[in-house]
Amino acid sequence: MRRTGAAGALLLAGAVTVLAAAGPAQAQEYRYWAFWDGADRGSWTYATQGPATVRPADGAVEGFRFTVGADSAAAGRPRAAADFDALCRATPAKDGRKRIGIVIDFGTAADAPGGTRPPAARTACAQVSEDASAGEALAAVARPLRYDSNALLCAIAGYPTSGCADQVSGADGAKGAPKGGDGSTASGGSKGAGDGGDGGPSAGLLGGVAAVVVLGGAAVWQARRRRG
């Protein structure tokens, strides 16, 4: 029993070590396009899907903000209101088409990569087919768009000219895809190498805990074998 208890203590200590080591990694920040859904009274809600899969109804407002953050809680919101009437009052309704308000916020100078100057924010009213996605509505008013091989939105209206969800701190220069509003891992903006945009555990954390569980299980098995 003492050997089994010692193995269990080893397992617990290992798990604590992994959790402690994972803490700093979860603070990793990325520079990316965050994707937001317009909500009631002009507010914004971080999108749970990417713009390629969201199919907004007529009268919706979709927002895009170039930002630096570790997850959805830290992502910058578009600074213009999600006001469909203001965005689309000059665009008359048309049969077989829908109108989507688009807000594009290129972020601040502090958010800009390599000291570049971000363009001025812009708004538009996209009139698109009834089955169009938010990404198609964006493409109708803000070309050129740039995506990576995982369908992560990297650039709007050509900004930025290079990079995609680049890591902005840490020495290894790794890249990841923030979860939420970008691409299939969700904005805009959607982080593959860091925290989940919904505040869930990172893949690295889960993998580390799994490794500790496997090693701890082996230690328990060996202790029982010796006891037998």
PDB file of N, CA and C in Angstrom, residues 104-193:
ATOM      1  N   ILE A 104     -14.891  47.235 -40.073  1.00  0.00           N
ATOM      2  CA  ILE A 104     -13.490  46.792 -40.138  1.00  0.00           C
ATOM      3  C   ILE A 104     -12.629  47.788 -39.376  1.00  0.00           C
ATOM      4  N   ASP A 105     -12.024  47.314 -38.297  1.00  0.00           N
ATOM      5  CA  ASP A 105     -11.147  48.137 -37.460  1.00  0.00           C
ATOM      6  C   ASP A 105      -9.732  47.579 -37.580  1.00  0.00           C
ATOM      7  N   PHE A 106      -8.843  48.342 -38.202  1.00  0.00           N
ATOM      8  CA  PHE A 106      -7.481  47.877 -38.447  1.00  0.00           C
ATOM      9  C   PHE A 106      -6.575  47.964 -37.225  1.00  0.00           C
ATOM     10  N   GLY A 107      -7.125  48.334 -36.093  1.00  0.00           N
ATOM     11  CA  GLY A 107      -6.361  48.344 -34.853  1.00  0.00           C
ATOM     12  C   GLY A 107      -5.543  49.605 -34.662  1.00  0.00           C
ATOM     13  N   THR A 108      -4.709  49.572 -33.635  1.00  0.00           N
ATOM     14  CA  THR A 108      -3.887  50.724 -33.264  1.00  0.00           C
ATOM     15  C   THR A 108      -2.453  50.556 -33.753  1.00  0.00           C
ATOM     16  N   ALA A 109      -1.681  51.618 -33.620  1.00  0.00           N
ATOM     17  CA  ALA A 109      -0.263  51.541 -33.986  1.00  0.00           C
ATOM     18  C   ALA A 109       0.462  50.498 -33.144  1.00  0.00           C
ATOM     19  N   ALA A 110       0.038  50.343 -31.884  1.00  0.00           N
ATOM     20  CA  ALA A 110       0.662  49.342 -31.016  1.00  0.00           C
ATOM     21  C   ALA A 110       0.364  47.926 -31.491  1.00  0.00           C
ATOM     22  N   ASP A 111      -0.785  47.737 -32.151  1.00  0.00           N
ATOM     23  CA  ASP A 111      -1.146  46.416 -32.672  1.00  0.00           C
ATOM     24  C   ASP A 111      -0.433  46.100 -33.988  1.00  0.00           C
ATOM     25  N   ALA A 112       0.012  47.115 -34.689  1.00  0.00           N
ATOM     26  CA  ALA A 112       0.528  46.947 -36.052  1.00  0.00           C
ATOM     27  C   ALA A 112       1.845  46.175 -36.065  1.00  0.00           C
ATOM     28  N   PRO A 113       2.032  45.295 -37.048  1.00  0.00           N
ATOM     29  CA  PRO A 113       3.289  44.544 -37.132  1.00  0.00           C
ATOM     30  C   PRO A 113       4.425  45.392 -37.690  1.00  0.00           C
ATOM     31  N   GLY A 114       5.593  45.243 -37.115  1.00  0.00           N
ATOM     32  CA  GLY A 114       6.794  45.882 -37.635  1.00  0.00           C
ATOM     33  C   GLY A 114       6.729  47.390 -37.712  1.00  0.00           C
ATOM     34  N   GLY A 115       5.971  48.019 -36.822  1.00  0.00           N
ATOM     35  CA  GLY A 115       5.882  49.474 -36.816  1.00  0.00           C
ATOM     36  C   GLY A 115       5.127  50.061 -37.988  1.00  0.00           C
ATOM     37  N   THR A 116       4.367  49.255 -38.724  1.00  0.00           N
ATOM     38  CA  THR A 116       3.584  49.785 -39.837  1.00  0.00           C
ATOM     39  C   THR A 116       2.420  50.622 -39.327  1.00  0.00           C
ATOM     40  N   ARG A 117       1.887  51.439 -40.210  1.00  0.00           N
ATOM     41  CA  ARG A 117       0.773  52.315 -39.833  1.00  0.00           C
ATOM     42  C   ARG A 117      -0.543  51.669 -40.263  1.00  0.00           C
ATOM     43  N   PRO A 118      -1.451  51.394 -39.330  1.00  0.00           N
ATOM     44  CA  PRO A 118      -2.707  50.746 -39.718  1.00  0.00           C
ATOM     45  C   PRO A 118      -3.596  51.693 -40.517  1.00  0.00           C
ATOM     46  N   PRO A 119      -4.328  51.179 -41.499  1.00  0.00           N
ATOM     47  CA  PRO A 119      -5.273  52.022 -42.245  1.00  0.00           C
ATOM     48  C   PRO A 119      -6.389  52.525 -41.326  1.00  0.00           C
ATOM     49  N   ALA A 120      -7.093  53.540 -41.802  1.00  0.00           N
ATOM     50  CA  ALA A 120      -8.240  54.052 -41.060  1.00  0.00           C
ATOM     51  C   ALA A 120      -9.359  53.017 -41.066  1.00  0.00           C
ATOM     52  N   ALA A 121     -10.116  52.979 -39.983  1.00  0.00           N
ATOM     53  CA  ALA A 121     -11.258  52.064 -39.900  1.00  0.00           C
ATOM     54  C   ALA A 121     -12.247  52.373 -41.008  1.00  0.00           C
ATOM     55  N   ARG A 122     -12.984  51.356 -41.422  1.00  0.00           N
ATOM     56  CA  ARG A 122     -13.996  51.566 -42.447  1.00  0.00           C
ATOM     57  C   ARG A 122     -15.240  50.755 -42.147  1.00  0.00           C
ATOM     58  N   THR A 123     -16.350  51.182 -42.698  1.00  0.00           N
ATOM     59  CA  THR A 123     -17.606  50.451 -42.587  1.00  0.00           C
ATOM     60  C   THR A 123     -18.217  50.326 -43.975  1.00  0.00           C
ATOM     61  N   ALA A 124     -19.107  49.352 -44.135  1.00  0.00           N
ATOM     62  CA  ALA A 124     -19.741  49.134 -45.427  1.00  0.00           C
ATOM     63  C   ALA A 124     -21.030  48.353 -45.223  1.00  0.00           C
ATOM     64  N   CYS A 125     -21.836  48.347 -46.262  1.00  0.00           N
ATOM     65  CA  CYS A 125     -23.033  47.516 -46.284  1.00  0.00           C
ATOM     66  C   CYS A 125     -22.886  46.551 -47.460  1.00  0.00           C
ATOM     67  N   ALA A 126     -22.700  45.274 -47.157  1.00  0.00           N
ATOM     68  CA  ALA A 126     -22.538  44.269 -48.201  1.00  0.00           C
ATOM     69  C   ALA A 126     -23.911  43.722 -48.583  1.00  0.00           C
ATOM     70  N   GLN A 127     -24.221  43.768 -49.877  1.00  0.00           N
ATOM     71  CA  GLN A 127     -25.465  43.168 -50.357  1.00  0.00           C
ATOM     72  C   GLN A 127     -25.093  41.913 -51.136  1.00  0.00           C
ATOM     73  N   VAL A 128     -25.439  40.768 -50.586  1.00  0.00           N
ATOM     74  CA  VAL A 128     -24.960  39.493 -51.097  1.00  0.00           C
ATOM     75  C   VAL A 128     -26.120  38.515 -51.227  1.00  0.00           C
ATOM     76  N   SER A 129     -25.839  37.344 -51.800  1.00  0.00           N
ATOM     77  CA  SER A 129     -26.877  36.332 -51.955  1.00  0.00           C
ATOM     78  C   SER A 129     -27.385  35.865 -50.597  1.00  0.00           C
ATOM     79  N   GLU A 130     -28.581  35.306 -50.576  1.00  0.00           N
ATOM     80  CA  GLU A 130     -29.218  34.949 -49.311  1.00  0.00           C
ATOM     81  C   GLU A 130     -28.464  33.879 -48.536  1.00  0.00           C
ATOM     82  N   ASP A 131     -27.671  33.048 -49.225  1.00  0.00           N
ATOM     83  CA  ASP A 131     -26.935  31.986 -48.543  1.00  0.00           C
ATOM     84  C   ASP A 131     -25.463  32.329 -48.316  1.00  0.00           C
ATOM     85  N   ALA A 132     -25.087  33.581 -48.509  1.00  0.00           N
ATOM     86  CA  ALA A 132     -23.681  33.978 -48.389  1.00  0.00           C
ATOM     87  C   ALA A 132     -23.203  33.915 -46.940  1.00  0.00           C
ATOM     88  N   SER A 133     -21.934  33.590 -46.771  1.00  0.00           N
ATOM     89  CA  SER A 133     -21.303  33.579 -45.448  1.00  0.00           C
ATOM     90  C   SER A 133     -20.829  34.981 -45.082  1.00  0.00           C
ATOM     91  N   ALA A 134     -20.428  35.139 -43.824  1.00  0.00           N
ATOM     92  CA  ALA A 134     -19.858  36.417 -43.391  1.00  0.00           C
ATOM     93  C   ALA A 134     -18.565  36.694 -44.151  1.00  0.00           C
ATOM     94  N   GLY A 135     -17.797  35.651 -44.446  1.00  0.00           N
ATOM     95  CA  GLY A 135     -16.566  35.832 -45.215  1.00  0.00           C
ATOM     96  C   GLY A 135     -16.841  36.334 -46.619  1.00  0.00           C
ATOM     97  N   GLU A 136     -17.914  35.836 -47.242  1.00  0.00           N
ATOM     98  CA  GLU A 136     -18.280  36.300 -48.577  1.00  0.00           C
ATOM     99  C   GLU A 136     -18.775  37.744 -48.544  1.00  0.00           C
ATOM    100  N   ALA A 137     -19.497  38.092 -47.483  1.00  0.00           N
ATOM    101  CA  ALA A 137     -19.932  39.485 -47.331  1.00  0.00           C
ATOM    102  C   ALA A 137     -18.726  40.399 -47.167  1.00  0.00           C
ATOM    103  N   LEU A 138     -17.748  39.961 -46.386  1.00  0.00           N
ATOM    104  CA  LEU A 138     -16.526  40.754 -46.209  1.00  0.00           C
ATOM    105  C   LEU A 138     -15.794  40.913 -47.538  1.00  0.00           C
ATOM    106  N   ALA A 139     -15.688  39.822 -48.292  1.00  0.00           N
ATOM    107  CA  ALA A 139     -14.984  39.869 -49.572  1.00  0.00           C
ATOM    108  C   ALA A 139     -15.654  40.820 -50.555  1.00  0.00           C
ATOM    109  N   ALA A 140     -16.967  41.003 -50.415  1.00  0.00           N
ATOM    110  CA  ALA A 140     -17.698  41.878 -51.339  1.00  0.00           C
ATOM    111  C   ALA A 140     -17.332  43.346 -51.149  1.00  0.00           C
ATOM    112  N   VAL A 141     -16.789  43.703 -49.978  1.00  0.00           N
ATOM    113  CA  VAL A 141     -16.535  45.121 -49.697  1.00  0.00           C
ATOM    114  C   VAL A 141     -15.104  45.427 -49.283  1.00  0.00           C
ATOM    115  N   ALA A 142     -14.256  44.407 -49.098  1.00  0.00           N
ATOM    116  CA  ALA A 142     -12.920  44.690 -48.540  1.00  0.00           C
ATOM    117  C   ALA A 142     -11.838  43.812 -49.140  1.00  0.00           C
ATOM    118  N   ARG A 143     -11.882  43.576 -50.437  1.00  0.00           N
ATOM    119  CA  ARG A 143     -10.793  42.833 -51.078  1.00  0.00           C
ATOM    120  C   ARG A 143      -9.523  43.680 -51.129  1.00  0.00           C
ATOM    121  N   PRO A 144      -8.344  43.015 -51.188  1.00  0.00           N
ATOM    122  CA  PRO A 144      -8.151  41.559 -51.194  1.00  0.00           C
ATOM    123  C   PRO A 144      -8.087  40.987 -49.786  1.00  0.00           C
ATOM    124  N   LEU A 145      -8.635  39.775 -49.647  1.00  0.00           N
ATOM    125  CA  LEU A 145      -8.503  39.021 -48.407  1.00  0.00           C
ATOM    126  C   LEU A 145      -7.380  38.002 -48.592  1.00  0.00           C
ATOM    127  N   ARG A 146      -6.756  37.658 -47.475  1.00  0.00           N
ATOM    128  CA  ARG A 146      -5.713  36.632 -47.519  1.00  0.00           C
ATOM    129  C   ARG A 146      -5.975  35.619 -46.415  1.00  0.00           C
ATOM    130  N   TYR A 147      -5.970  34.326 -46.784  1.00  0.00           N
ATOM    131  CA  TYR A 147      -6.173  33.232 -45.838  1.00  0.00           C
ATOM    132  C   TYR A 147      -4.935  32.333 -45.842  1.00  0.00           C
ATOM    133  N   ASP A 148      -4.738  31.577 -44.754  1.00  0.00           N
ATOM    134  CA  ASP A 148      -3.679  30.577 -44.766  1.00  0.00           C
ATOM    135  C   ASP A 148      -4.258  29.229 -45.162  1.00  0.00           C
ATOM    136  N   SER A 149      -3.434  28.187 -45.138  1.00  0.00           N
ATOM    137  CA  SER A 149      -3.865  26.867 -45.599  1.00  0.00           C
ATOM    138  C   SER A 149      -4.915  26.231 -44.704  1.00  0.00           C
ATOM    139  N   ASN A 150      -5.096  26.766 -43.495  1.00  0.00           N
ATOM    140  CA  ASN A 150      -6.112  26.263 -42.572  1.00  0.00           C
ATOM    141  C   ASN A 150      -7.371  27.128 -42.569  1.00  0.00           C
ATOM    142  N   ALA A 151      -7.515  27.988 -43.575  1.00  0.00           N
ATOM    143  CA  ALA A 151      -8.673  28.878 -43.719  1.00  0.00           C
ATOM    144  C   ALA A 151      -8.733  29.927 -42.612  1.00  0.00           C
ATOM    145  N   LEU A 152      -7.587  30.250 -42.028  1.00  0.00           N
ATOM    146  CA  LEU A 152      -7.517  31.330 -41.046  1.00  0.00           C
ATOM    147  C   LEU A 152      -7.381  32.658 -41.782  1.00  0.00           C
ATOM    148  N   LEU A 153      -8.220  33.607 -41.432  1.00  0.00           N
ATOM    149  CA  LEU A 153      -8.189  34.920 -42.071  1.00  0.00           C
ATOM    150  C   LEU A 153      -6.944  35.678 -41.622  1.00  0.00           C
ATOM    151  N   CYS A 154      -6.082  36.007 -42.579  1.00  0.00           N
ATOM    152  CA  CYS A 154      -4.789  36.631 -42.268  1.00  0.00           C
ATOM    153  C   CYS A 154      -4.761  38.127 -42.578  1.00  0.00           C
ATOM    154  N   ALA A 155      -5.472  38.558 -43.612  1.00  0.00           N
ATOM    155  CA  ALA A 155      -5.421  39.965 -44.026  1.00  0.00           C
ATOM    156  C   ALA A 155      -6.751  40.383 -44.622  1.00  0.00           C
ATOM    157  N   ILE A 156      -7.132  41.630 -44.341  1.00  0.00           N
ATOM    158  CA  ILE A 156      -8.333  42.251 -44.900  1.00  0.00           C
ATOM    159  C   ILE A 156      -7.895  43.504 -45.641  1.00  0.00           C
ATOM    160  N   ALA A 157      -8.394  43.668 -46.860  1.00  0.00           N
ATOM    161  CA  ALA A 157      -7.992  44.796 -47.701  1.00  0.00           C
ATOM    162  C   ALA A 157      -6.466  44.889 -47.800  1.00  0.00           C
ATOM    163  N   GLY A 158      -5.831  43.717 -47.828  1.00  0.00           N
ATOM    164  CA  GLY A 158      -4.377  43.658 -47.959  1.00  0.00           C
ATOM    165  C   GLY A 158      -3.588  43.954 -46.699  1.00  0.00           C
ATOM    166  N   TYR A 159      -4.262  44.090 -45.563  1.00  0.00           N
ATOM    167  CA  TYR A 159      -3.566  44.422 -44.312  1.00  0.00           C
ATOM    168  C   TYR A 159      -3.741  43.308 -43.293  1.00  0.00           C
ATOM    169  N   PRO A 160      -2.611  42.873 -42.698  1.00  0.00           N
ATOM    170  CA  PRO A 160      -1.228  43.249 -42.980  1.00  0.00           C
ATOM    171  C   PRO A 160      -0.721  42.548 -44.246  1.00  0.00           C
ATOM    172  N   THR A 161       0.394  42.988 -44.746  1.00  0.00           N
ATOM    173  CA  THR A 161       0.902  42.460 -46.013  1.00  0.00           C
ATOM    174  C   THR A 161       1.521  41.081 -45.865  1.00  0.00           C
ATOM    175  N   SER A 162       1.877  40.692 -44.658  1.00  0.00           N
ATOM    176  CA  SER A 162       2.472  39.374 -44.435  1.00  0.00           C
ATOM    177  C   SER A 162       2.149  38.914 -43.019  1.00  0.00           C
ATOM    178  N   GLY A 163       2.424  37.638 -42.752  1.00  0.00           N
ATOM    179  CA  GLY A 163       2.188  37.080 -41.428  1.00  0.00           C
ATOM    180  C   GLY A 163       0.750  36.626 -41.255  1.00  0.00           C
ATOM    181  N   CYS A 164       0.572  35.769 -40.240  1.00  0.00           N
ATOM    182  CA  CYS A 164      -0.775  35.262 -39.956  1.00  0.00           C
ATOM    183  C   CYS A 164      -0.811  34.712 -38.532  1.00  0.00           C
ATOM    184  N   ALA A 165      -1.523  35.402 -37.661  1.00  0.00           N
ATOM    185  CA  ALA A 165      -1.612  35.006 -36.251  1.00  0.00           C
ATOM    186  C   ALA A 165      -0.226  34.796 -35.661  1.00  0.00           C
ATOM    187  N   ASP A 166       0.659  35.773 -35.872  1.00  0.00           N
ATOM    188  CA  ASP A 166       2.036  35.658 -35.409  1.00  0.00           C
ATOM    189  C   ASP A 166       2.124  35.823 -33.899  1.00  0.00           C
ATOM    190  N   GLN A 167       3.001  35.051 -33.312  1.00  0.00           N
ATOM    191  CA  GLN A 167       3.290  35.170 -31.896  1.00  0.00           C
ATOM    192  C   GLN A 167       4.048  36.474 -31.666  1.00  0.00           C
ATOM    193  N   VAL A 168       3.655  37.249 -30.670  1.00  0.00           N
ATOM    194  CA  VAL A 168       4.294  38.543 -30.454  1.00  0.00           C
ATOM    195  C   VAL A 168       5.145  38.590 -29.193  1.00  0.00           C
ATOM    196  N   SER A 169       5.221  37.482 -28.463  1.00  0.00           N
ATOM    197  CA  SER A 169       6.135  37.414 -27.329  1.00  0.00           C
ATOM    198  C   SER A 169       6.729  36.025 -27.285  1.00  0.00           C
ATOM    199  N   GLY A 170       7.827  35.880 -26.561  1.00  0.00           N
ATOM    200  CA  GLY A 170       8.507  34.595 -26.520  1.00  0.00           C
ATOM    201  C   GLY A 170       9.649  34.588 -27.518  1.00  0.00           C
ATOM    202  N   ALA A 171      10.629  33.733 -27.267  1.00  0.00           N
ATOM    203  CA  ALA A 171      11.852  33.749 -28.059  1.00  0.00           C
ATOM    204  C   ALA A 171      11.832  32.793 -29.236  1.00  0.00           C
ATOM    205  N   ASP A 172      10.867  31.859 -29.280  1.00  0.00           N
ATOM    206  CA  ASP A 172      10.946  30.840 -30.317  1.00  0.00           C
ATOM    207  C   ASP A 172      10.285  31.239 -31.620  1.00  0.00           C
ATOM    208  N   GLY A 173       9.511  32.337 -31.610  1.00  0.00           N
ATOM    209  CA  GLY A 173       8.918  32.824 -32.836  1.00  0.00           C
ATOM    210  C   GLY A 173       7.866  31.901 -33.413  1.00  0.00           C
ATOM    211  N   ALA A 174       7.275  31.031 -32.585  1.00  0.00           N
ATOM    212  CA  ALA A 174       6.254  30.115 -33.092  1.00  0.00           C
ATOM    213  C   ALA A 174       4.997  30.866 -33.445  1.00  0.00           C
ATOM    214  N   LYS A 175       4.139  30.213 -34.256  1.00  0.00           N
ATOM    215  CA  LYS A 175       2.885  30.826 -34.657  1.00  0.00           C
ATOM    216  C   LYS A 175       1.736  29.924 -34.253  1.00  0.00           C
ATOM    217  N   GLY A 176       0.567  30.533 -34.057  1.00  0.00           N
ATOM    218  CA  GLY A 176      -0.616  29.755 -33.748  1.00  0.00           C
ATOM    219  C   GLY A 176      -1.837  30.445 -34.285  1.00  0.00           C
ATOM    220  N   ALA A 177      -2.976  29.806 -34.164  1.00  0.00           N
ATOM    221  CA  ALA A 177      -4.225  30.337 -34.696  1.00  0.00           C
ATOM    222  C   ALA A 177      -5.183  30.615 -33.559  1.00  0.00           C
ATOM    223  N   PRO A 178      -5.440  31.885 -33.239  1.00  0.00           N
ATOM    224  CA  PRO A 178      -6.349  32.198 -32.147  1.00  0.00           C
ATOM    225  C   PRO A 178      -7.743  31.682 -32.432  1.00  0.00           C
ATOM    226  N   LYS A 179      -8.416  31.160 -31.405  1.00  0.00           N
ATOM    227  CA  LYS A 179      -9.780  30.673 -31.577  1.00  0.00           C
ATOM    228  C   LYS A 179     -10.767  31.831 -31.488  1.00  0.00           C
ATOM    229  N   GLY A 180     -11.846  31.716 -32.218  1.00  0.00           N
ATOM    230  CA  GLY A 180     -12.918  32.659 -32.127  1.00  0.00           C
ATOM    231  C   GLY A 180     -13.305  33.177 -33.463  1.00  0.00           C
ATOM    232  N   GLY A 181     -12.800  34.358 -33.852  1.00  0.00           N
ATOM    233  CA  GLY A 181     -13.350  34.962 -35.018  1.00  0.00           C
ATOM    234  C   GLY A 181     -12.631  34.732 -36.270  1.00  0.00           C
ATOM    235  N   ASP A 182     -11.536  34.006 -36.312  1.00  0.00           N
ATOM    236  CA  ASP A 182     -10.783  33.851 -37.538  1.00  0.00           C
ATOM    237  C   ASP A 182     -10.778  32.412 -37.975  1.00  0.00           C
ATOM    238  N   GLY A 183     -11.210  32.111 -39.177  1.00  0.00           N
ATOM    239  CA  GLY A 183     -11.111  30.792 -39.762  1.00  0.00           C
ATOM    240  C   GLY A 183     -11.899  29.750 -39.016  1.00  0.00           C
ATOM    241  N   SER A 184     -11.639  28.502 -39.320  1.00  0.00           N
ATOM    242  CA  SER A 184     -12.417  27.416 -38.768  1.00  0.00           C
ATOM    243  C   SER A 184     -12.173  27.227 -37.291  1.00  0.00           C
ATOM    244  N   THR A 185     -11.053  27.747 -36.763  1.00  0.00           N
ATOM    245  CA  THR A 185     -10.812  27.633 -35.334  1.00  0.00           C
ATOM    246  C   THR A 185     -11.375  28.857 -34.622  1.00  0.00           C
ATOM    247  N   ALA A 186     -12.212  29.599 -35.343  1.00  0.00           N
ATOM    248  CA  ALA A 186     -12.926  30.721 -34.755  1.00  0.00           C
ATOM    249  C   ALA A 186     -12.031  31.740 -34.204  1.00  0.00           C
ATOM    250  N   SER A 187     -11.349  34.014 -35.369  1.00  0.00           N
ATOM    251  CA  SER A 187     -11.281  34.953 -35.492  1.00  0.00           C
ATOM    252  C   SER A 187     -11.048  34.739 -35.111  1.00  0.00           C
ATOM    253  N   GLY A 188     -11.184  35.622 -36.620  1.00  0.00           N
ATOM    254  CA  GLY A 188     -11.042  36.269 -36.585  1.00  0.00           C
ATOM    255  C   GLY A 188     -11.078  35.797 -36.291  1.00  0.00           C
ATOM    256  N   GLY A 189     -11.916  36.494 -35.610  1.00  0.00           N
ATOM    257  CA  GLY A 189     -11.585  36.010 -35.352  1.00  0.00           C
ATOM    258  C   GLY A 189     -11.662  35.249 -34.801  1.00  0.00           C
ATOM    259  N   SER A 190      -9.906  32.733 -34.382  1.00  0.00           N
ATOM    260  CA  SER A 190      -9.727  31.436 -34.110  1.00  0.00           C
ATOM    261  C   SER A 190      -8.350  31.267 -33.958  1.00  0.00           C
ATOM    262  N   LYS A 191      -6.632  29.728 -30.471  1.00  0.00           N
ATOM    263  CA  LYS A 191      -5.206  29.770 -30.783  1.00  0.00           C
ATOM    264  C   LYS A 191      -4.731  28.346 -30.773  1.00  0.00           C
ATOM    265  N   GLY A 192      -4.252  27.906 -31.851  1.00  0.00           N
ATOM    266  CA  GLY A 192      -3.838  26.524 -31.923  1.00  0.00           C
ATOM    267  C   GLY A 192      -2.652  26.230 -31.022  1.00  0.00           C
ATOM    268  N   ALA A 193      -1.705  27.153 -30.955  1.00  0.00           N
ATOM    269  CA  ALA A 193      -0.508  26.904 -30.161  1.00  0.00           C
ATOM    270  C   ALA A 193      -0.585  27.544 -28.795  1.00  0.00           C
TER     271      ALA A 193
END
